[in-house]
Coordinates of C-alpha atoms in Angstrom, one line a residue:
Chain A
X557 CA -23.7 -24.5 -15.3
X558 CA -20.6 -24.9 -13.6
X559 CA -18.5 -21.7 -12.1
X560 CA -15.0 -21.3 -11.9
X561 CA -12.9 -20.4 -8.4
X562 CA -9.3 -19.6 -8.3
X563 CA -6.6 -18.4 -5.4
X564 CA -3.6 -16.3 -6.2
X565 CA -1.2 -17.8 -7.0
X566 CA 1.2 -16.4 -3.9
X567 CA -0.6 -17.9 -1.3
X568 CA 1.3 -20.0 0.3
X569 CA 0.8 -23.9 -0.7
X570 CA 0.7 -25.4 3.1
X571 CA -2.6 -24.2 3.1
X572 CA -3.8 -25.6 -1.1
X573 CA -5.8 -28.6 0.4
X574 CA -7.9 -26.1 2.8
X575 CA -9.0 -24.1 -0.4
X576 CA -10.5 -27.8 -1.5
X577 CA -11.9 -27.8 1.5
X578 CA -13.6 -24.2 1.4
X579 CA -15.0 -25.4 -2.2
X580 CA -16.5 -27.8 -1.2
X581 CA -18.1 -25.9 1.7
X582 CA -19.1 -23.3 -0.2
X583 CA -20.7 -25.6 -2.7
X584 CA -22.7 -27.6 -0.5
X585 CA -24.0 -23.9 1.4
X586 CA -24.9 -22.7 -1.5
X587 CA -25.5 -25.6 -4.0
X588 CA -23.6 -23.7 -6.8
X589 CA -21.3 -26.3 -9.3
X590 CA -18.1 -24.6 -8.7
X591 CA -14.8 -25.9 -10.2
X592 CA -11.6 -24.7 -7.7
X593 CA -8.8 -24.0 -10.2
X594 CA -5.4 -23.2 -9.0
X595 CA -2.5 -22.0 -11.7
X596 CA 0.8 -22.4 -10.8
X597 CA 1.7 -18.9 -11.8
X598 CA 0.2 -15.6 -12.4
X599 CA 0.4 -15.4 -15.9
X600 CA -2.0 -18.4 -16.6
X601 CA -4.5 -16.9 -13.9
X602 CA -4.5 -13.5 -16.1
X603 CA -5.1 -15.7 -19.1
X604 CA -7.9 -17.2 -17.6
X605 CA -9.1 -13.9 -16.1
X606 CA -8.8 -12.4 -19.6
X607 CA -10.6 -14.9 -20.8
X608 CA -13.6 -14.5 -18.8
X609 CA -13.1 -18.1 -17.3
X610 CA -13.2 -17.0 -13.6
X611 CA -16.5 -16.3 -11.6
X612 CA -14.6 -16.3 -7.7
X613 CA -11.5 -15.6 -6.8
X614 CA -8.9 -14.9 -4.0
X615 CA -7.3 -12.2 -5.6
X616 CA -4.4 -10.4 -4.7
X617 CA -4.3 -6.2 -4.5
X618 CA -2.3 -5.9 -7.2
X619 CA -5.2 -7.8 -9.2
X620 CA -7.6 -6.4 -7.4
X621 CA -8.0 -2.8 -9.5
X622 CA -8.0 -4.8 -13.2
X623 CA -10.8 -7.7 -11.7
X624 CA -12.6 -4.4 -10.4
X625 CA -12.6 -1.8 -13.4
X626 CA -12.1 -4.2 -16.1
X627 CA -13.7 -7.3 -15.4
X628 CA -16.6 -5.9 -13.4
X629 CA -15.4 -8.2 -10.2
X630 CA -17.1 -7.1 -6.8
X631 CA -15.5 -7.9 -3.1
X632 CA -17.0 -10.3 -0.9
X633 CA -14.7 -10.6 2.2
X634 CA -11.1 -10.6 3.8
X635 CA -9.4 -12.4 6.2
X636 CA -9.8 -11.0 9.3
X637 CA -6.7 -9.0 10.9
X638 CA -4.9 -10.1 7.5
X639 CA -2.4 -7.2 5.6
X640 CA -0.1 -8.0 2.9
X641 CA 3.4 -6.5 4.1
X642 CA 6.5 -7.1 2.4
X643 CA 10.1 -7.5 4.0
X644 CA 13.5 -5.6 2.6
X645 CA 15.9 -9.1 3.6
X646 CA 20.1 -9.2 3.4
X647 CA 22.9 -12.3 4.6
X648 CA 22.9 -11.6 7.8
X649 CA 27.0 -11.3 7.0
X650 CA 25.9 -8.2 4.5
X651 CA 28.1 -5.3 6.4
X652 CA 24.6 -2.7 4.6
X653 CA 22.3 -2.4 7.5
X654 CA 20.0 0.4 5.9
X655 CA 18.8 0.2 2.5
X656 CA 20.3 4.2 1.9
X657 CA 23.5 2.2 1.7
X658 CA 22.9 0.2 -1.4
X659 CA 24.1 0.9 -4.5
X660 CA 23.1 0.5 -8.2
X661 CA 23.4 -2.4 -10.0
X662 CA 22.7 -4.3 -6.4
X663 CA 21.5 -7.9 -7.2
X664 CA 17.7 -8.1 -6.2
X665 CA 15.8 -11.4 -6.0
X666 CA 12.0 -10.9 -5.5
X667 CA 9.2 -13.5 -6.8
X668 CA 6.4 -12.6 -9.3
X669 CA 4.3 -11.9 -6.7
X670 CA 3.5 -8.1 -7.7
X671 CA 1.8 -6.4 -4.5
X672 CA 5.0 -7.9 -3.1
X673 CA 7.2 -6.6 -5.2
X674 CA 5.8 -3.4 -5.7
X675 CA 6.0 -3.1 -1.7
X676 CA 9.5 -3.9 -1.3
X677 CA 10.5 -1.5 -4.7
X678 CA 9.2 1.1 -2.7
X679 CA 11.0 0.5 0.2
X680 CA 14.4 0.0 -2.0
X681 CA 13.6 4.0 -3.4
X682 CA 15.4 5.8 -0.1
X683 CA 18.6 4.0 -1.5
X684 CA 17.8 5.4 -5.1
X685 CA 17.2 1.7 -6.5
X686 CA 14.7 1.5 -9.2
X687 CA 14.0 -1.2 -11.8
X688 CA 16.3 0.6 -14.4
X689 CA 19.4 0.3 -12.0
X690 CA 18.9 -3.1 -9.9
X691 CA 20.2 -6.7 -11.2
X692 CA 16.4 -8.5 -11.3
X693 CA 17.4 -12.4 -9.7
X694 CA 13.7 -14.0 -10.4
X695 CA 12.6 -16.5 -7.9
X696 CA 9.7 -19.3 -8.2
X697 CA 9.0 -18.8 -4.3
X698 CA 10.1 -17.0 -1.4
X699 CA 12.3 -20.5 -0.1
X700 CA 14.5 -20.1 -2.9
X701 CA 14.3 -16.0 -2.5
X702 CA 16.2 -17.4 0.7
X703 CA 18.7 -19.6 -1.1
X704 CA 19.7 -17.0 -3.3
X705 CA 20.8 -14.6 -0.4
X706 CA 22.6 -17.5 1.2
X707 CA 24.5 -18.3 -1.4
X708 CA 25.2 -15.0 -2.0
X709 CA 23.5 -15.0 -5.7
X710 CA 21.5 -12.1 -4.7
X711 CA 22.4 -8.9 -2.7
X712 CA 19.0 -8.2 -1.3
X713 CA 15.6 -10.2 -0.9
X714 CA 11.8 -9.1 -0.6
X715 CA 9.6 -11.2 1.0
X716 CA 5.8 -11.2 1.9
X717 CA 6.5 -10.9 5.5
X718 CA 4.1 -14.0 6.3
X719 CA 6.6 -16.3 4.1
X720 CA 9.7 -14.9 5.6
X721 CA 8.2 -15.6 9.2
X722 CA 7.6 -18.9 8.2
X723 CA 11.1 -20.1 7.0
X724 CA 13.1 -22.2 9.6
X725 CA 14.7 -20.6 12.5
X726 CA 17.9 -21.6 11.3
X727 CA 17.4 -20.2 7.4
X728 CA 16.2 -16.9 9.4
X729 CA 19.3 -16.8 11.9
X730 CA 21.2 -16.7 8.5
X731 CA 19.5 -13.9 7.3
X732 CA 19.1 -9.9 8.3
X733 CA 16.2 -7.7 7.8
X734 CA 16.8 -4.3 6.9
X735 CA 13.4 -3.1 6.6
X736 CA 9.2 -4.2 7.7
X737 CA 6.8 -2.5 5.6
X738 CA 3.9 -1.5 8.3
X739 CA 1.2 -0.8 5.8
X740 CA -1.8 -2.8 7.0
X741 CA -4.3 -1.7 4.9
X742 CA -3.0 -3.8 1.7
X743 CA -5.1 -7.4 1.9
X744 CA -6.0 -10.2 -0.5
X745 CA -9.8 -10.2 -0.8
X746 CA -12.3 -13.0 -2.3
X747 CA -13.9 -11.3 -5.5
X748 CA -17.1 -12.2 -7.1
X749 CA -17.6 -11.9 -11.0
X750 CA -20.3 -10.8 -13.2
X751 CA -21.8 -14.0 -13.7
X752 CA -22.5 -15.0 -10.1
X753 CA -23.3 -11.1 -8.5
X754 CA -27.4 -12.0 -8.3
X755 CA -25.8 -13.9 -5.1
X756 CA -23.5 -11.9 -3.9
X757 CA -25.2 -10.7 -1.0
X758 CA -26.1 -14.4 0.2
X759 CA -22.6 -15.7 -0.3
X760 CA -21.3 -12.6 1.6
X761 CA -24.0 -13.6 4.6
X762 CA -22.5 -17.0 4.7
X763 CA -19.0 -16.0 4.8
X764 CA -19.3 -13.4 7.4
X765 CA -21.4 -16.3 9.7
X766 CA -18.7 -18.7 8.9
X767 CA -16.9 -18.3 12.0
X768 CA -20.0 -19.0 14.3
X769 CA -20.1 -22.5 13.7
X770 CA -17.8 -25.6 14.3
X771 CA -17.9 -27.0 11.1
X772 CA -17.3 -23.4 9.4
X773 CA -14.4 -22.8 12.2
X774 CA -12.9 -25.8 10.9
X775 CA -12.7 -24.7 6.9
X776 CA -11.3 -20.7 8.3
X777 CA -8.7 -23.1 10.4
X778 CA -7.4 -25.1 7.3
X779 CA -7.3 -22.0 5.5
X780 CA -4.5 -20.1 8.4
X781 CA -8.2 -17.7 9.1
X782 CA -9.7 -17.0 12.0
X783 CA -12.9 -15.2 10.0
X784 CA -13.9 -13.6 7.1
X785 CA -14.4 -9.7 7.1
X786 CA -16.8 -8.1 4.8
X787 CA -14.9 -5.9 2.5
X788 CA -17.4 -2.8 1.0
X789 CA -17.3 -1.6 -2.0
X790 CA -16.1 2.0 -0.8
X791 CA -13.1 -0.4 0.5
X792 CA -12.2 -1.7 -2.2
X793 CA -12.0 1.4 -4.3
X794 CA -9.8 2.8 -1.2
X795 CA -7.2 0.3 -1.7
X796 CA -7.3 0.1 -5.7
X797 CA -6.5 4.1 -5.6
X798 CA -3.8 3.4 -2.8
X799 CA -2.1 0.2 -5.5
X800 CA -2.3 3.1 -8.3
X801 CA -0.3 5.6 -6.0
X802 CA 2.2 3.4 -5.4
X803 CA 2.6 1.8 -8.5
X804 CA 4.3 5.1 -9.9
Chain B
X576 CA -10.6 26.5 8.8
X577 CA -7.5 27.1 9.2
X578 CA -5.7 28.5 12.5
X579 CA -1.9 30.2 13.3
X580 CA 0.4 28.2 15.2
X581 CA 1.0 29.0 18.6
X582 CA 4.2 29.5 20.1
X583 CA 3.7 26.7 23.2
X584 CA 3.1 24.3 20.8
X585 CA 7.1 24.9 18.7
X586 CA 9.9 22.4 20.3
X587 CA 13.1 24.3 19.7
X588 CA 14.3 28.0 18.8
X589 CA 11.8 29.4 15.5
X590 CA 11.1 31.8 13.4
X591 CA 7.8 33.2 12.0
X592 CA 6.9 34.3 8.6
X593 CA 2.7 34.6 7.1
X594 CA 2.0 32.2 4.2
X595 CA -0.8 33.4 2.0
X596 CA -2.8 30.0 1.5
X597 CA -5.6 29.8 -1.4
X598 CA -4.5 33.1 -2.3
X599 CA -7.3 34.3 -0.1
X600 CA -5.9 32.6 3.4
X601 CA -3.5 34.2 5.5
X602 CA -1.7 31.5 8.3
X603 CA 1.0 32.8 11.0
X604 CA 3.3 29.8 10.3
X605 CA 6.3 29.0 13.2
X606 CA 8.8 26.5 12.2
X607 CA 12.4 25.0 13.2
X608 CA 14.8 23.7 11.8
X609 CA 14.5 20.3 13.4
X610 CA 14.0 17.5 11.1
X611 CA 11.7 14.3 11.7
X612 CA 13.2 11.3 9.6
X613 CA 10.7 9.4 7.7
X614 CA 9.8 6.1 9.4
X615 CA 10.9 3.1 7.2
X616 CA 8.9 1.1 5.8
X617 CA 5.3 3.1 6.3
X618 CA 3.2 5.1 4.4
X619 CA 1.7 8.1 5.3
X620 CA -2.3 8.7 4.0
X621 CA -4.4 10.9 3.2
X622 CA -7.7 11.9 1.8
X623 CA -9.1 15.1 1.1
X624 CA -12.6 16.2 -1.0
X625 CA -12.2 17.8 -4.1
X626 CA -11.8 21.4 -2.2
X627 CA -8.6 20.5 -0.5
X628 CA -10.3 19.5 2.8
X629 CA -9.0 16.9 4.9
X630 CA -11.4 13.8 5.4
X631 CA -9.2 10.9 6.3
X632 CA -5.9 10.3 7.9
X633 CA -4.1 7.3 8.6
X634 CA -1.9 6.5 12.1
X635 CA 1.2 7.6 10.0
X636 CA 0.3 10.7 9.2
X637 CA -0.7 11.6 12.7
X638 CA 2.0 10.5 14.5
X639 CA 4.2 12.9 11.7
X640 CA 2.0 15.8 11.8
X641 CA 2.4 16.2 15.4
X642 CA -1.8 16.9 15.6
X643 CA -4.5 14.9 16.8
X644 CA -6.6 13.2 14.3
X645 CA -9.7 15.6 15.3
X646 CA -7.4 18.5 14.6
X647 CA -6.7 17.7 10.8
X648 CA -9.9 16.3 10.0
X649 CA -11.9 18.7 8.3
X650 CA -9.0 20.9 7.9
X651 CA -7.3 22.0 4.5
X652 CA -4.5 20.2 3.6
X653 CA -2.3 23.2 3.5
X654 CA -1.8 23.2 7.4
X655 CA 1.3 21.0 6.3
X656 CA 2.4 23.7 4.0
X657 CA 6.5 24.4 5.0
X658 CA 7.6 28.1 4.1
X659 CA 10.5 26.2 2.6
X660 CA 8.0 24.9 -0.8
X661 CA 7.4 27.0 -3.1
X662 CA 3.9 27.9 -4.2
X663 CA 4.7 26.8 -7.7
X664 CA 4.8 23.3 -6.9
X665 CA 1.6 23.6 -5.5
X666 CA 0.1 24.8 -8.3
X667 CA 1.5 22.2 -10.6
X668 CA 0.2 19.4 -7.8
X669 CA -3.3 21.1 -8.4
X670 CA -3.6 21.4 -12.1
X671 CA -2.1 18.0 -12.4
X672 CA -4.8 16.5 -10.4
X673 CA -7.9 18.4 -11.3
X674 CA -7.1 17.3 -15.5
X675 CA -7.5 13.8 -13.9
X676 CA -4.1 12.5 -13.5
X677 CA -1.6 11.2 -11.1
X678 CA 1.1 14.2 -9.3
X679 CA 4.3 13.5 -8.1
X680 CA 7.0 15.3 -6.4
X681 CA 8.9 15.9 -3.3
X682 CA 7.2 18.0 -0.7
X683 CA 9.3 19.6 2.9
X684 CA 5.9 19.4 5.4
X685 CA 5.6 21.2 8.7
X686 CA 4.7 19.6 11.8
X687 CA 2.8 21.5 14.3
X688 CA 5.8 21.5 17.0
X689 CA 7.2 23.8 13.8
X690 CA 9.6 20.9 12.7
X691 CA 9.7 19.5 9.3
X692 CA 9.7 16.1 7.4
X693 CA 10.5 14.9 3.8
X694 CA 8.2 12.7 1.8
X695 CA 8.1 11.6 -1.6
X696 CA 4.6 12.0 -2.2
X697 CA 1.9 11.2 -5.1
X698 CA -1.6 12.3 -5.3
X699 CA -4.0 11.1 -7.6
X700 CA -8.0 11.8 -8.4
X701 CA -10.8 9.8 -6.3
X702 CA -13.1 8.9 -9.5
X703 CA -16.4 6.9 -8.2
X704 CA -18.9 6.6 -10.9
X705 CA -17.0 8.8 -13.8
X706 CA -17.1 11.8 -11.0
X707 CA -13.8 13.2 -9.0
X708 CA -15.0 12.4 -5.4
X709 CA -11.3 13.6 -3.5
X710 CA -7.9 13.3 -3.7
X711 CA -5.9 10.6 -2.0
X712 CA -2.3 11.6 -1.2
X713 CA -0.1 8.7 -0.4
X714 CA 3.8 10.0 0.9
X715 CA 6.7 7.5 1.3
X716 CA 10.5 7.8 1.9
X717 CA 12.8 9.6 -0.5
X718 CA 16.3 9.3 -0.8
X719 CA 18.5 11.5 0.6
X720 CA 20.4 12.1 -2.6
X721 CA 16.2 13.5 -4.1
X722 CA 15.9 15.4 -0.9
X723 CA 19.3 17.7 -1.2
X724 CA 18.5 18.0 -5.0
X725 CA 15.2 19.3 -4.1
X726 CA 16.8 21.8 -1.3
X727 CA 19.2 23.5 -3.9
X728 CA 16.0 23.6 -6.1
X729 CA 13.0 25.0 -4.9
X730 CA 14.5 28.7 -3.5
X731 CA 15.1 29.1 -7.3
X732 CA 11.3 28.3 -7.5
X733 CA 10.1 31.7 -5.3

C-alpha cells in the first residue's frame, strides 16, 4: 500500500527539490511506499485532504485545527526555532507610516496563504480595516505581492516575513514596512493521519535524531532546517485554540 | 490569592478606590492615568483554569502587566481588572465562555505601576477530550476610533 505526503502549499519553492529529498529519506528509514504530492494551491490540497487521500503532511496552522479535529491528524515535529510571522508592507514612497493611518477602501494585496493572512488582517484592525472595508488585490506569491506595491496596484502588502526577507535588496529598498508581527508561537508542523499513527512514535524517533547524523544533516539543510522539534499533542491543541482566537 | 497594590510600586500621581472581585474578594486597587500603548504587531497570552486562575503567560503579557511571571502565575485573572470596566462586561465575558463559546470585547487593564493599557481581547473555552480544561485569552491592538467608543460607553455600564 502506498501512502500519500504533501507540503503546504506556501512554502516557499527554492526549497521543492529538498522535500523529494526528505521522501525519499524517510522512505528508505522507514521502508514505508510513500508518494510526495505537491498541489499548486490550497484548494486542491483541501480536496485531497477531504478526500481522505493524505496520510503526512507539512501542514500549515491555519490547517492544522481541521487535519486535527476533523481528520483525526496527529503532530510529529517542527522546525526547530521556526514561527510563522507575517509583515504589514507599503511603497516605500507611501507618505502612511502607521497602519492607524489607513483608510477604508485601502487596496490590500495578500496571497491565499491563510495563517498569513489572517496574521496581517489582524494587524490592519488598529486602522479599523476589515475584510468588509478593504479592496482584496489577490496574489499567486509573495514576488508579485511585491509588484503590486511597486506599481502602485495595491496600497498595502502582507507577507510571511521569511518571503519578504528573501526578496532582493533592491525590491526591498523600494519597499517600507509598517509593521513585524512578533508572535513566535505560530509554526508549520509535519502531521501524521489516521492510517499511518501505529508508527507514529517511530517516525517521530527518527525525525527528532535526524540532526545527529551527516546524511540526515544534509536532507534538514536542503529543506532551510537545522532540526526537527517534537511538537506534543498538548502543543498542538495550544496553537489550534490560539488560530480560533484570532480567527474572529 | 489575590493581594492590594502597594503604593511604591505606582509610577505617577494615583488614586485609590476597593474593587469587590468574585463578589466575595475585596482588592485595594491604585491606578494612574498613564497609558501604555499596545505594542504593534504582538499578542498578548494567556491561560487560566476553568476557576479564573492564571496558569500561563506569554513574554507579552509580562512585559504589559508590569509583574513578574511568578507574580501572575497562579493568580486570578482579575489582578488586571481597571476600575474604569464595568463589572457587567465581566459578567457577559463569563457566561459567554462557560456555554462554550468564543467572548469578545474591549477591555482597559491595569498594570501594577497603576497605569493602564487597551486591548482588544477574545477568550474562548480550552475543550480536551469533550471537557472545558481553561480559558485561553488572546488580546491584540484596537483601534483608537473602538477605544474612545468604548470610553464614552462603559460609565453608562455602572
Amino acid at each position: 500500500m502506498s501512502f500519500q505526503f504533501t507540503v503546504s502549499p506556501d512554502f516557499t519553492p527554492d526549497h521543492l527539490s529538498g522535500w523529494y529529498i526528505f521522501n525519499t529519506w524517510l522512505q528508505k528509514q522507514t521502508g514505508i511506499a510513500m508518494h510526495l504530492e505537491m498541489y499548486n494551491d490550497f484548494q486542491g490540497q483541501r480536496e485531497a485532504i477531504q478526500a481522505d487521500n493524505v496520510d503526512l503532511i507539512y501542514a500549515n496552522p491555519f490547517d492544522a485545527a481541521m487535519l486535527v479535529r476533523e481528520k483525526g491528524f496527529l503532530p510529529l515535529v517542527k522546525a526547530e526555532g521556526a514561527a510563522d510571522e507575517a509583515l504589514i508592507v507599503v511603497n516605500a514612497d507611501n507618505a502612511i507610516n502607521d497602519v492607524a493611518d489607513l483608510e477604508p477602501g485601502t487596496r490590500v494585496t495578500y496571497t491565499e496563504d491563510p495563517d498569513v493572512r489572517l496574521m496581517g488582517m489582524i494587524m490592519l484592525e488598529p486602522g479599523d480595516l476589515d475584510n468588509d472595508n478593504i479592496v482584496p488585490v489577490l496574489a499567486d506569491n509573495y514576488v508579485l505581492v511585491a509588484k503590486h506595491l511597486l506599481k502602485a496596484e495595491a496600497d498595502v502588502g502582507i507577507f510571511l516575513a521569511e518571503a519578504y526577507d528573501d526578496l532582493s535588496t533592491m525590491v526591498k529598498n523600494q519597499l517600507k514596512v509598517l509593521v513585524r508581527s512578533q508572535i513566535s508561537v505560530i509554526h508549520h508542523a509535519l502531521m501524521i493521519g489516521p492510517r499511518l499513527q501505529d508508527r507514529r512514535e517511530e517516525i517521530e524517533s527518527l525525525l527528532v535524531e535526524m540532526s545527529n547524523d551527516d546524511r540526515g544533516r544534509g536532507v534538514l539543510q536542503s529543506l532551510g532546517f537545522s532540526a526537527w522539534q517534537k511538537v506534543d499533542d498538548e502543543a498542538m491543541e495550544f496553537m489550534i485554540d490560539l488560530m480560533d482566537t484570532l480567527n474572529t | 490569592m489575590i493581594a492590594d497594590m502597594n503604593a511604591e510600586d505606582i509610577v505617577g500621581d494615583y488614586q485609590e478606590v476597593s474593587l469587590q472581585l468574585y463578589g466575595s474578594i475585596k482588592r485595594k486597587v491604585l491606578y494612574t492615568q498613564i497609558e501604555t500603548p499596545y505594542p504593534d504587531g504582538k499578542l498578548i497570552v494567556s491561560t487560566t483554569n476553568p476557576d479564573g486562575i492564571i496558569t500561563h503567560v506569554n513574554r507579552s503579557f509580562v512585559e504589559m502587566s508590569g509583574y513578574r511571571e511568578e507574580e501572575l502565575i497562579g493568580a486570578p485573572h482579575s489582578i488586571l481588572r481597571h476600575p474604569d470596566m464595568p463589572s457587567a462586561a465581566f459578567k457577559d465575558l463569563w457566561d459567554t465562555v462557560r456555554r462554550g463559546e468564543k467572548w469578545q470585547g474591549f477591555v482597559k487593564n491595569l498594570r501594577k505601576d497603576g497605569g493602564y493599557y487597551w486591548v482588544k481581547a477574545t477568550v474562548i473555552p480550552n475543550v480536551r477530550g469533550g471537557k472545558v480544561v481553561g480559558y485561553t485569552s488572546v488580546r491584540r491592538k484596537p483601534s483608537r476610533s473602538k477605544i474612545e467608543e468604548c470610553c464614552k460607553l462603559y460609565p453608562t455600564l455602572f
